[in-house]
Coordinates of C-alpha atoms and ligand atoms in Angstrom, one line a residue:
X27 CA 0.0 0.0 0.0
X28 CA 0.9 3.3 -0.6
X29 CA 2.7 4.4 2.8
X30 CA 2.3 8.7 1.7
X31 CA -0.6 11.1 1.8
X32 CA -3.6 10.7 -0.8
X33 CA -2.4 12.8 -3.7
X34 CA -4.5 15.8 -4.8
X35 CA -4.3 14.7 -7.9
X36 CA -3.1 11.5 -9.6
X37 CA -2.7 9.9 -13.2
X38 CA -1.9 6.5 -14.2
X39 CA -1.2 5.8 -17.7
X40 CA -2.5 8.9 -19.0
X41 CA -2.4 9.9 -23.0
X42 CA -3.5 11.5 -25.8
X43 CA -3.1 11.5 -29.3
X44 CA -3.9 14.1 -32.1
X45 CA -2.4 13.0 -35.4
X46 CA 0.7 11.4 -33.4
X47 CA 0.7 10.9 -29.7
X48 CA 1.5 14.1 -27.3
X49 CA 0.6 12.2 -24.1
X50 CA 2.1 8.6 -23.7
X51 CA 1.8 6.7 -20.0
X52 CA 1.9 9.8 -17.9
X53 CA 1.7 8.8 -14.3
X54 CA 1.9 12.1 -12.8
X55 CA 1.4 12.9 -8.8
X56 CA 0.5 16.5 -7.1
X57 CA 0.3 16.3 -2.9
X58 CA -2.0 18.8 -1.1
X59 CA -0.4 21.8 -0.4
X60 CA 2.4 21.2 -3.0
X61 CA 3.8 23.0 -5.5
X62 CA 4.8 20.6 -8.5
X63 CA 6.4 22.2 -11.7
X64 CA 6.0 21.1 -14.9
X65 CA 8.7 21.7 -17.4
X66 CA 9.7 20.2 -20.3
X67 CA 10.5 21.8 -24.2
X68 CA 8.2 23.5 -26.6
X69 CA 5.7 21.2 -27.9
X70 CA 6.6 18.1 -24.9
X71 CA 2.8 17.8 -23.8
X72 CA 2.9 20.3 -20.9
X73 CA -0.7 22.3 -21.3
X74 CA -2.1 19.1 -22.8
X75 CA -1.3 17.6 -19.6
X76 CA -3.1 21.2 -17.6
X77 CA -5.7 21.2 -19.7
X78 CA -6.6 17.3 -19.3
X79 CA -6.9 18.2 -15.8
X80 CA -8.9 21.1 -15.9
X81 CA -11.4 19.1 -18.1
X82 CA -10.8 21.1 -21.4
X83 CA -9.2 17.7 -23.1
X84 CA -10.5 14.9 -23.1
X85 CA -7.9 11.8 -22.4
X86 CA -7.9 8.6 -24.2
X87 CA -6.0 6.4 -21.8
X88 CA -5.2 6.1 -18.9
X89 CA -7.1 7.4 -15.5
X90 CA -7.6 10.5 -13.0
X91 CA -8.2 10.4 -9.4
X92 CA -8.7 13.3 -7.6
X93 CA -8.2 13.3 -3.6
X94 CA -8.1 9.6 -3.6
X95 CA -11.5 9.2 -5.9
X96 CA -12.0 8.4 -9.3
X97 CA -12.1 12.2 -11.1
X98 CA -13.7 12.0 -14.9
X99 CA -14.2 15.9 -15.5
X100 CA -17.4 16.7 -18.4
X101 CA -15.8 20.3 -19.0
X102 CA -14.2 23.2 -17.4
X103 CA -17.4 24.1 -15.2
X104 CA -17.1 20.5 -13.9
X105 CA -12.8 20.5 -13.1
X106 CA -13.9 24.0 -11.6
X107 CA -17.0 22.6 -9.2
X108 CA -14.7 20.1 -7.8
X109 CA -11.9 23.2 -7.5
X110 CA -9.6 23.0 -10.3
X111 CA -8.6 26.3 -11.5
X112 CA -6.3 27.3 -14.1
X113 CA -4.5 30.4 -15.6
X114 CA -4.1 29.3 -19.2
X115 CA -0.9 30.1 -21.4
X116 CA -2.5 31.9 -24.3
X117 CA -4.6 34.9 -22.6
X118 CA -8.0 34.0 -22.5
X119 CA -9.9 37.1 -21.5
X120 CA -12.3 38.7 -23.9
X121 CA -10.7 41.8 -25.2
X122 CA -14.4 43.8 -25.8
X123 CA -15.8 43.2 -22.2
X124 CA -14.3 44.9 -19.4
X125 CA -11.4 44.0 -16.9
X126 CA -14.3 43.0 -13.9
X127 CA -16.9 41.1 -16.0
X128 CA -13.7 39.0 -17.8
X129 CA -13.2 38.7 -14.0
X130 CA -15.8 37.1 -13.2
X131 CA -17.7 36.1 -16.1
X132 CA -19.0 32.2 -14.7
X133 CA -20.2 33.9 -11.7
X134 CA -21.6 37.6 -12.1
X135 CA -22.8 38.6 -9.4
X136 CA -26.6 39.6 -10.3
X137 CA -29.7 40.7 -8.2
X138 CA -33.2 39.7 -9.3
X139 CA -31.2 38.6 -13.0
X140 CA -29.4 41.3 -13.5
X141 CA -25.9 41.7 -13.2
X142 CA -25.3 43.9 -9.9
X143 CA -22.8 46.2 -11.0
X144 CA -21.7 48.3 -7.8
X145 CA -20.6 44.9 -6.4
X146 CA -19.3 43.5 -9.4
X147 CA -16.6 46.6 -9.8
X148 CA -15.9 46.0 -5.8
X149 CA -15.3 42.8 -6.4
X150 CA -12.8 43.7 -9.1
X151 CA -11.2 46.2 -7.6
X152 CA -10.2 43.7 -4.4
X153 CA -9.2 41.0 -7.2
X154 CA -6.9 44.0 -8.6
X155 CA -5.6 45.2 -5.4
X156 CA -4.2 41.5 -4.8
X157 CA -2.1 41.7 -7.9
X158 CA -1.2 45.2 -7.5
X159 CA -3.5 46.5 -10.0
X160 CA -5.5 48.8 -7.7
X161 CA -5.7 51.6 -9.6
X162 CA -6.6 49.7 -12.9
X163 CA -10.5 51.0 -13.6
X164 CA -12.5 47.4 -13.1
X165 CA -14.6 49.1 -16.6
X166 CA -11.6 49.2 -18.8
X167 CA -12.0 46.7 -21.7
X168 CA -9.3 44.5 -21.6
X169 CA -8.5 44.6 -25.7
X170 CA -6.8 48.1 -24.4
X171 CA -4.2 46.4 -21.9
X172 CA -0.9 45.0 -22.9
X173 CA 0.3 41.2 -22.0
X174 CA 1.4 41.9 -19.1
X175 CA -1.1 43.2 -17.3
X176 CA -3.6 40.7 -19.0
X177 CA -2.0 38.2 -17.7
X178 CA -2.3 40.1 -13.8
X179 CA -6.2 39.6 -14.2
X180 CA -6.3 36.1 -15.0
X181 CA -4.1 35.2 -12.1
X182 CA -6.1 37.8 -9.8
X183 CA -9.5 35.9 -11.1
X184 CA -8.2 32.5 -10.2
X185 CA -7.2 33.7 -6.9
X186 CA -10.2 35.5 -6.0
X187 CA -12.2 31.7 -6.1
X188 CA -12.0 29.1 -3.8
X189 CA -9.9 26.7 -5.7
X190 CA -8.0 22.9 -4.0
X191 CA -5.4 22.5 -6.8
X192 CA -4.5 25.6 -9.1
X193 CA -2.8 25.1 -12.5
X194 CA -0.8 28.1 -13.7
X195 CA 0.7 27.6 -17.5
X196 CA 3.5 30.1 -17.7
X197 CA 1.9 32.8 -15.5
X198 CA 4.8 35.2 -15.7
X199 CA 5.8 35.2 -19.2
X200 CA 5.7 38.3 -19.3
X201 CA 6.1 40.2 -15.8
X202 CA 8.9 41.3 -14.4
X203 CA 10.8 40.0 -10.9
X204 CA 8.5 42.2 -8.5
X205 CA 5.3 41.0 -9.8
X206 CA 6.7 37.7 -9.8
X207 CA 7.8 38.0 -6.4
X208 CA 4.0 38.9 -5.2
X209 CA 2.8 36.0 -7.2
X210 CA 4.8 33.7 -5.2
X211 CA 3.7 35.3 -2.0
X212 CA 0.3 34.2 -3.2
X213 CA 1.0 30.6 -3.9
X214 CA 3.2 30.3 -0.8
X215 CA 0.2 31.8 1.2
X216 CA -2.1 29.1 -0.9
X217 CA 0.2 26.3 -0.4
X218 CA -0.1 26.9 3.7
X219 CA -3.4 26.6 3.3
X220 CA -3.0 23.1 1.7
X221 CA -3.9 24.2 -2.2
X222 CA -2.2 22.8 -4.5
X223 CA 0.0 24.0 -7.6
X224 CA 0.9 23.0 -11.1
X225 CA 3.2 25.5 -12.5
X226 CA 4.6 25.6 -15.9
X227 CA 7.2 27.7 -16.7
X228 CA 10.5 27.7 -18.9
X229 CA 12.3 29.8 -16.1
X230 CA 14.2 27.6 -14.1
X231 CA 15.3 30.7 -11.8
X232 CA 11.6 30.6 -11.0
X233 CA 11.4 26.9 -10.5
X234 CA 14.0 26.9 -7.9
X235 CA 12.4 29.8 -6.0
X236 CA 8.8 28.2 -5.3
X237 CA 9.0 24.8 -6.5
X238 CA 8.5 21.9 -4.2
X239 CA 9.1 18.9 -6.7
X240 CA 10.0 18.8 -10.8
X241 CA 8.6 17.2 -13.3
X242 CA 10.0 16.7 -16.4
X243 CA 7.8 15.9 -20.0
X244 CA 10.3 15.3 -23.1
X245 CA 7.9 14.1 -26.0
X246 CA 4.7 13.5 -24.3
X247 CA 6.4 11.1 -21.8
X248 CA 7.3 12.0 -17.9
X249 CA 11.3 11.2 -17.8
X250 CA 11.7 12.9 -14.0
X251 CA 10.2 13.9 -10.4
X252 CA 12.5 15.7 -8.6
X253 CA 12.6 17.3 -5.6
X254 CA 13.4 21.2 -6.9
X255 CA 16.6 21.7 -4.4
X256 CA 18.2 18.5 -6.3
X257 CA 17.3 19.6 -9.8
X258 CA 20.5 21.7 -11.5
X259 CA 19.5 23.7 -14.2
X260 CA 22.1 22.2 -16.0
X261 CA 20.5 18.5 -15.4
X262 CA 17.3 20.1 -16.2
X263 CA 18.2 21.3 -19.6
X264 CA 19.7 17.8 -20.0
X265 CA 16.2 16.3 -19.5
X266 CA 14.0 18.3 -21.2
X267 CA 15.8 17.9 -24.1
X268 CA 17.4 14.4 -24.2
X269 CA 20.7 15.8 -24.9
X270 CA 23.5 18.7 -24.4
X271 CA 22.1 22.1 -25.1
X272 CA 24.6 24.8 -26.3
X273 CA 25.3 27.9 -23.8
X274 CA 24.1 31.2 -25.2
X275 CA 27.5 33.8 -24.8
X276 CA 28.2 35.0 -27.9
X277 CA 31.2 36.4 -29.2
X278 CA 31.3 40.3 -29.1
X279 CA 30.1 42.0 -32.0
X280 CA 31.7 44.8 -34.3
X281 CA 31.0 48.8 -32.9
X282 CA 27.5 49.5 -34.4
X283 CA 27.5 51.8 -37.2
X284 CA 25.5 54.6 -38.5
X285 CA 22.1 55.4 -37.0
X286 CA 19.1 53.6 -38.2
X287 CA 16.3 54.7 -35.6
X288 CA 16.1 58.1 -34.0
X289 CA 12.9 58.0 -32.0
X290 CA 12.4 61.7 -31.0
X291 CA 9.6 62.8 -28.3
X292 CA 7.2 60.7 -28.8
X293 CA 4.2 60.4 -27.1
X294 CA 0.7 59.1 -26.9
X295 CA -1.4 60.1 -24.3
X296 CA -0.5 58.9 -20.8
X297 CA 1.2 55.6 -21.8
X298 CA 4.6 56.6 -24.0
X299 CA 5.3 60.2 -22.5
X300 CA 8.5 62.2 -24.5
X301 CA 10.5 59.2 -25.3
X302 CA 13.7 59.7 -27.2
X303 CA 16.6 57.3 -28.2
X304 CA 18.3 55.8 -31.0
X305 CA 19.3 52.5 -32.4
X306 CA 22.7 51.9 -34.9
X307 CA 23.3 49.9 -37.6
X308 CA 24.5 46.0 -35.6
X309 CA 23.5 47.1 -32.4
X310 CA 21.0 45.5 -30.5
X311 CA 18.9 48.0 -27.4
X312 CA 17.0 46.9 -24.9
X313 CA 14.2 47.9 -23.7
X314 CA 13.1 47.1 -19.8
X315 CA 10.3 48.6 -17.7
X316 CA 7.4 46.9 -15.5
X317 CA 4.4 45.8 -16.3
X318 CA 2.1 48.7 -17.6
X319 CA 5.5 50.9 -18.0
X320 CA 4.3 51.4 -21.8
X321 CA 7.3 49.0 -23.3
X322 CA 4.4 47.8 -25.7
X323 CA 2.8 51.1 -26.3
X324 CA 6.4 52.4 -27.5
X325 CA 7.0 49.9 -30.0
X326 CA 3.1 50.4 -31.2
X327 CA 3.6 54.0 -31.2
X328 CA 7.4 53.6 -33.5
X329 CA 5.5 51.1 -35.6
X330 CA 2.3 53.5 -36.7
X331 CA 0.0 50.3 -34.9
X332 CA -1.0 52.9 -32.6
X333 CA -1.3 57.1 -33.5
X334 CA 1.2 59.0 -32.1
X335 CA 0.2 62.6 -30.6
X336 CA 3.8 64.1 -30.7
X337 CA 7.1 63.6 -31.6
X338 CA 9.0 61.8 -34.7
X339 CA 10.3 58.4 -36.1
X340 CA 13.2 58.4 -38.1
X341 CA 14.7 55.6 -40.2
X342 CA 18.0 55.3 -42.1
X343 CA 18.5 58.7 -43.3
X344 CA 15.0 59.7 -44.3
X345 CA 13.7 62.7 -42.3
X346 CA 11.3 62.1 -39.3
X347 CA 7.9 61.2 -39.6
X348 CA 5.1 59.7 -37.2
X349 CA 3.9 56.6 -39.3
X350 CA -0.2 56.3 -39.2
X351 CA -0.1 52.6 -39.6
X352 CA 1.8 49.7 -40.0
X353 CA 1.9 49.6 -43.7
X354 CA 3.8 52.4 -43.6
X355 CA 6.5 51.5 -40.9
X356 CA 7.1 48.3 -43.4
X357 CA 7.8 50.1 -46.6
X358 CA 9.9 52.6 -45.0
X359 CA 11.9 49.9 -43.4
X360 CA 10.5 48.6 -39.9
X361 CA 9.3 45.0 -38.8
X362 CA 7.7 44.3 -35.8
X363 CA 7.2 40.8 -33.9
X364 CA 4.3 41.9 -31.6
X365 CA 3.9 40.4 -28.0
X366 CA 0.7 38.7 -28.9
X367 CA 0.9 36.4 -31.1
X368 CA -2.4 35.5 -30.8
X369 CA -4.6 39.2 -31.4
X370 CA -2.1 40.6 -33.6
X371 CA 0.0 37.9 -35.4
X372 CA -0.9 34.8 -36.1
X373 CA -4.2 33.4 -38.5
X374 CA -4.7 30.5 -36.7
X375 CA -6.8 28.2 -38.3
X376 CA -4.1 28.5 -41.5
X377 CA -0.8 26.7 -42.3
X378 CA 2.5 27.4 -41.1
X379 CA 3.6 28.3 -44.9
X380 CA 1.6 30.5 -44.9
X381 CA 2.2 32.8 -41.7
X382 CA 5.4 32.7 -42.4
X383 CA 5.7 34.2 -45.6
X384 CA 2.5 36.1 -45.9
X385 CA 4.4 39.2 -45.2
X386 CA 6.7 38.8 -48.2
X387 CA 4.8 37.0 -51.2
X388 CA 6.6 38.8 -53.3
X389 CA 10.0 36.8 -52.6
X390 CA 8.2 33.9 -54.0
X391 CA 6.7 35.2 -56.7
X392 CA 7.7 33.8 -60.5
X393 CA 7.6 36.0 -63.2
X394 CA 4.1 36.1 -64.6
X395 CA 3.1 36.2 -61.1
X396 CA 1.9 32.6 -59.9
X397 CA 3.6 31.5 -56.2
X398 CA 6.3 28.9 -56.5
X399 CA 5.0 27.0 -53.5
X400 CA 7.8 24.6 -53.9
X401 CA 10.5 27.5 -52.6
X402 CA 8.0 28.6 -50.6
X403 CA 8.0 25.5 -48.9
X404 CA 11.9 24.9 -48.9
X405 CA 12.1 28.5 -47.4
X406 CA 9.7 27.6 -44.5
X407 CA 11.5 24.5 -43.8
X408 CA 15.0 25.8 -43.6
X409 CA 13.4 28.7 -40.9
X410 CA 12.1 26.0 -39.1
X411 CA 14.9 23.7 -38.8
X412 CA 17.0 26.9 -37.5
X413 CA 14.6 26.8 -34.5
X414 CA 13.7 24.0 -34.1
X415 CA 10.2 24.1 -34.5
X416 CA 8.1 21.0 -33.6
X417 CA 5.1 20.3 -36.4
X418 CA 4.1 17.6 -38.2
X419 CA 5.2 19.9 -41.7
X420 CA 4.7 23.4 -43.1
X421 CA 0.8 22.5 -43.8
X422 CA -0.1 22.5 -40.2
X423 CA -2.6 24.6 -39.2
X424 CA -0.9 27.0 -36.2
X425 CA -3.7 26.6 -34.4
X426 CA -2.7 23.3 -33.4
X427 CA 0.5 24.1 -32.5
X428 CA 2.0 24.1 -28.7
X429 CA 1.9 27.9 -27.5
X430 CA 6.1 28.3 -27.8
X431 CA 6.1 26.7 -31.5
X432 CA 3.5 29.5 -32.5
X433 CA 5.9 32.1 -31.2
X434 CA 8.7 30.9 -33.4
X435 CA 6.7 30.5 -36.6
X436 CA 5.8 34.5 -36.3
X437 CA 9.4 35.3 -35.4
X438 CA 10.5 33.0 -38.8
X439 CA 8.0 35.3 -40.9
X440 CA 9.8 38.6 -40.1
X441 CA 12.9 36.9 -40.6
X442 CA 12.4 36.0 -43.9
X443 CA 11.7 39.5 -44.5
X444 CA 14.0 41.8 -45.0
X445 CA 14.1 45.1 -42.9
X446 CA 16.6 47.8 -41.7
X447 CA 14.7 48.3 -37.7
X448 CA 13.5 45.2 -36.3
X449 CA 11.5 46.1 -33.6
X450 CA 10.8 42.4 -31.0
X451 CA 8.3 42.8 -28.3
X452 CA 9.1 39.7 -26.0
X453 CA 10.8 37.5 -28.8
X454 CA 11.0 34.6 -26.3
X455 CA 7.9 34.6 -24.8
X456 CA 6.8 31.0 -24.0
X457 CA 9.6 29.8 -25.6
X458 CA 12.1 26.7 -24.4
X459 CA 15.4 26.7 -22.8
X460 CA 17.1 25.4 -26.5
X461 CA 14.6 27.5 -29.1
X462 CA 15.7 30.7 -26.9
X463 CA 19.4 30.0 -27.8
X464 CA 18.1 29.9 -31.3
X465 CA 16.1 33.3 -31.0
X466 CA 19.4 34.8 -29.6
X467 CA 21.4 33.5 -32.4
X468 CA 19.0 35.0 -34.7
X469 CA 18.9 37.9 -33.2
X470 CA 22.5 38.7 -33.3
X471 CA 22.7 37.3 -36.5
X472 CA 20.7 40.3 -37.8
X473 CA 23.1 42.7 -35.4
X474 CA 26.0 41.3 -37.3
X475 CA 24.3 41.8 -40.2
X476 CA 23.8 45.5 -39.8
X477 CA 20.3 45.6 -38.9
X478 CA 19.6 47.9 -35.8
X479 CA 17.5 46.0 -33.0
X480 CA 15.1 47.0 -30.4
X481 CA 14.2 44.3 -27.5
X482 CA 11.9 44.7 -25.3
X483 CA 11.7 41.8 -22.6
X484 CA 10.9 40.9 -19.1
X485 CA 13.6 39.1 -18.5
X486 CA 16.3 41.2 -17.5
X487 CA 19.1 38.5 -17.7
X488 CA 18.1 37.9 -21.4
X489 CA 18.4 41.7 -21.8
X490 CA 21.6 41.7 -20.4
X491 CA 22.8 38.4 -22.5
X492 CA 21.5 40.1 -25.7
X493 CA 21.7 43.5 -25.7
X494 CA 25.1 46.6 -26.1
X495 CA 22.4 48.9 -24.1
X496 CA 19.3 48.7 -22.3
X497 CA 17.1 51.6 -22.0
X498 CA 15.0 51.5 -18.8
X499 CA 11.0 52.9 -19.3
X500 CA 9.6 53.9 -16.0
X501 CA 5.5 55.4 -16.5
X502 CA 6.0 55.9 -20.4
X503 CA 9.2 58.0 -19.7
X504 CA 13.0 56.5 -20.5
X505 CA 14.6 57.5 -17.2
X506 CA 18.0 56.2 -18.5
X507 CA 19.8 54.1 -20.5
X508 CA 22.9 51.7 -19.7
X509 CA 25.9 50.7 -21.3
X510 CA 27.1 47.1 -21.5
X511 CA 29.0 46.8 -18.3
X512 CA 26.7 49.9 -17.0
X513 CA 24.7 47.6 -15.7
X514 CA 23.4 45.3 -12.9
X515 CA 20.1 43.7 -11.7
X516 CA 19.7 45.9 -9.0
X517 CA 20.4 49.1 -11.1
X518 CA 17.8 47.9 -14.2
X519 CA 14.9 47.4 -11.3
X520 CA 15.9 50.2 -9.2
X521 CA 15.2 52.6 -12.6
X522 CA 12.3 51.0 -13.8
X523 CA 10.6 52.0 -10.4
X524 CA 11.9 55.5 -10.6
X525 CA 8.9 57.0 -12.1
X526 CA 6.5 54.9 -10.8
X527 CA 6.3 56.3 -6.9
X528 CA 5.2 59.8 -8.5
X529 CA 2.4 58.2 -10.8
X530 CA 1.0 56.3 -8.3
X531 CA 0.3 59.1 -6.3
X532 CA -0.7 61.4 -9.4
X533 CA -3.6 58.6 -10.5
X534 CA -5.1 58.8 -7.1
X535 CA -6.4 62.2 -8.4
X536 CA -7.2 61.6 -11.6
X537 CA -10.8 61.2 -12.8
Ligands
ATP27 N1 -5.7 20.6 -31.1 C1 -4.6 20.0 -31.5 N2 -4.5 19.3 -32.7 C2 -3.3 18.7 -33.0 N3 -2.2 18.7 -32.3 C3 -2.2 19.4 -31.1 C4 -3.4 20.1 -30.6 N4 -3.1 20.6 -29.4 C5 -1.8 20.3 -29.2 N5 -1.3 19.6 -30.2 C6 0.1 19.1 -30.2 O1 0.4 18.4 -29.0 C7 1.8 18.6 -28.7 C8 1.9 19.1 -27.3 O2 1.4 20.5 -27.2 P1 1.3 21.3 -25.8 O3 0.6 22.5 -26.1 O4 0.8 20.4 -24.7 O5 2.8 21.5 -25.6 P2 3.5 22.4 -24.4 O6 4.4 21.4 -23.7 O7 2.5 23.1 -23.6 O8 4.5 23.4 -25.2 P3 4.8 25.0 -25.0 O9 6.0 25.0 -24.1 O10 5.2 25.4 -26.4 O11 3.6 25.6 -24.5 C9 2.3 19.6 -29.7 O12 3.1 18.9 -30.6 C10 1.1 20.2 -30.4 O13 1.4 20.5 -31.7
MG28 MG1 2.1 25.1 -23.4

């Protein structure tokens, strides 16, 4: 008999199989009050796994037992009755309703039928305040928010229900060390209450820090359960991926050259306030800031996505301009990989062919004017191969692909293009351990090749891997900008909180 506690959660034999199996004999174990990560590459079965769990996905072998008893969930409403909760990868929220009713859109609170509003936004604004969102209005719609904060709300919805085994799929993909740090303070607080917590993530710093046990997925198959303090990251990488991975120094690059971006004032109402900089010919900037800081707004604002109200873009040598939308920004130059792959990228019910090249037909164009799909083809493959994206071929609708493999399919299509400013918003987002390698090669690839860069990221240690400067946004200003070697840790966080004292108060007396 089995000597230890009932597990929380328990499955013997578990898989699943689209075209090929993703899920092969998982026999996976989460204790009460523990947090179990799940790691594993792009594409090894890890959200299959969550959303099995939390009834999305049906499984076709294998069982679940929840608390000891046979657990067969109908849907999500079912996983959620019996308190499963989870905070899904891609953002789920519904950009045209606002932040409180994405909140709490299974349970609005309502009064005779209707939805009672005066509690609903007090019931927001206490979700908010957990995350640190308190001065986020609960009637916002969400399609105006950034990543970042988007993915705030999800977590401060699961937290705000009653939940015995929480499933977060790379929650902090896109925030920044202080947020995550409150985040942990939430599941340690949950886990002394005896909740339980699956958390996926490819950041093994994080995995160290609030992991209990790690578990390790490499093709749909669990190869490890560790306990976290015996896991290197090393060992880990080893694991995931079956082999060595390659480290990601690379050699120092040439001085940059002449200037390619001269970003001068620019503003847009609140969100990108006077911001001024410039980026030269094989040099890669990055940009750091929190959450909300307006990292995303700035590269909309450069890119003519969003209207600028003041100020001036200038590229190569032509004088400056404020482009009105993205068309523009592409013919004079300018390719952006946007954060969300999802609203502003990717068509997913089509192949991979053709999001990669559908922003440069033209390459593969024949005279007369019909599409050589056979270079087409060879020209997808060879971008996949360099990162290692995992698909059954370029005719694969995205859709179906794992969350990570999507992200490098949108970063092959402005690769194949060719630009003079790449602007990247969160190029590794979601991304494995070995395809990041890859990003970074790519990236300094196109430094080497005299393309000037702009990163923006919330990872500061990829920042400081990648990039010959970092500028710091703090409130929609650039409060200063640091020379490799300049910089440290503490000196990136301690500017990109700079401006943030002052707003805070300021908001309190706004309308
Ligand atoms: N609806 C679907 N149809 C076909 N294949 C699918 C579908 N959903 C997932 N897959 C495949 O299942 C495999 C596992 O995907 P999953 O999303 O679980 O990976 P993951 O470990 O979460 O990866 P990532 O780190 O990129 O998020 C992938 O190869 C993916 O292409
Ligand atoms: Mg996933």
């Amino acid at each position: 008999m089995n000597p230890g506690p009932i597990p929380r959660v328990r499955t013997a034999g578990l898989g699943k199989s689209y075209a090929v199996p993703v899920l092969c004999g998982v026999d996976f174990q989460c204790l009460p009050g523990e947090v179990h990560a799940l790691i594993g590459a792009n594409g090894a079965g890890k959200s299959t796994l969550a959303k099995i769990l939390c009834g999305l996905v049906r499984a076709d072998a294998g069982t679940l037992e929840l608390d000891g008893r046979p657990y067969a969930p109908s849907g999500k409403r079912d996983a959620e009755a019996a308190g499963i909760h989870i905070v899904h990868q891609e953002l789920n929220l519904i950009g045209t309703l606002s932040v409180a009713e994405n909140l709490f859109l299974a349970g609005l609170p309502r009064r005779m039928g209707i939805v009672d509003r005066t509690r609903l936004r007090g019931a927001a604004r206490e979700a908010l305040a957990r995350v640190d969102l308190g001065n986020l209005d609960p009637d916002t719609p969400v399609g105006a928010l950034g990543v970042g904060v988007r993915q705030q709300i999800e977590i401060a919805g699961a937290l705000a229900r009653h939940c015995r085994l929480l499933i977060l799929d790379e929650p902090t993909a896109a925030l920044m060390d202080p947020q995550i740090e409150r985040l942990f303070g939430h599941i340690r607080r949950l886990r002394a209450d005896g909740v339980s917590t699956i958390y996926v993530s490819h950041r093994m710093d994080e995995i160290r820090r609030i992991a209990d046990r790690v578990s390790v997925l490499r093709d749909g198959r669990l190869v490890a359960t560790r306990p976290a303090a015996d896991l290197a990251p090393d060992e880990a990488v080893r694991l995931m991926a079956g082999r060595d991975v390659e480290s990601r120094a690379t050699a120092p690059r040439a001085a940059p050259g002449p200037v390619r971006l001269r970003v001068d004032g620019l503003s847009r109402g609140a969100t990108v306030r006077d911001v001024s900089f410039e980026a030269r010919a094989g040099e890669i900037l990055g940009i750091a800031g929190l959450v909300g800081s307006g990292r995303t707004e700035l590269l909309r604002a450069i890119f003519g996505a969003d209207r600028a109200d003041a100020g001036g873009v200038a590229v190569g040598g032509a004088p400056p301009r404020r482009f009105r939308s993205p068309r523009e920004a592409v013919a004079a130059g300018v390719a952006m990989i946007p954060e969300d792959r999802k609203e502003h990228g990717l068509l997913l019910p089509r192949p991979i062919r053709v999001n990669a090249t559908i922003a440069h037909l033209a390459a593969f164009r024949r005279r007369g004017g019909l599409l050589d799909r056979r270079a087409e083809t060879r020209a997808v493959e060879r971008a996949g191969a360099a990162m290692d994206l995992r698909s059954s071929g370029p005719e694969q609708p995205v859709a179906e692909l794992s969350g990570g493999n999507q992200q490098k399919v949108l970063i092959a299509r402005w690769l194949m293009r060719d630009a003079e400013v790449y602007l990247f918003d969160e190029p590794t987002r979601g991304i494995d351990v070995a395809a990041k390698a890859a990003v970074y090669r790519l990236l300094d690839d196109l430094a080497r090749r005299g393309k000037a860069c702009v990163v923006v990221s919330s990872e500061m240690e990829e920042l400081m891997t990648l990039c010959d400067r970092i500028a710091v946004l703090s409130a929609g200003r650039l409060v200063r900008t640091f020379e490799r070697g300049a910089w440290s840790h503490e000196r990136l966080l301690a500017a990109a909180f700079e401006g943030v004292a002052g707003t805070a108060a300021n908001r309190g007396t706004e309308p």
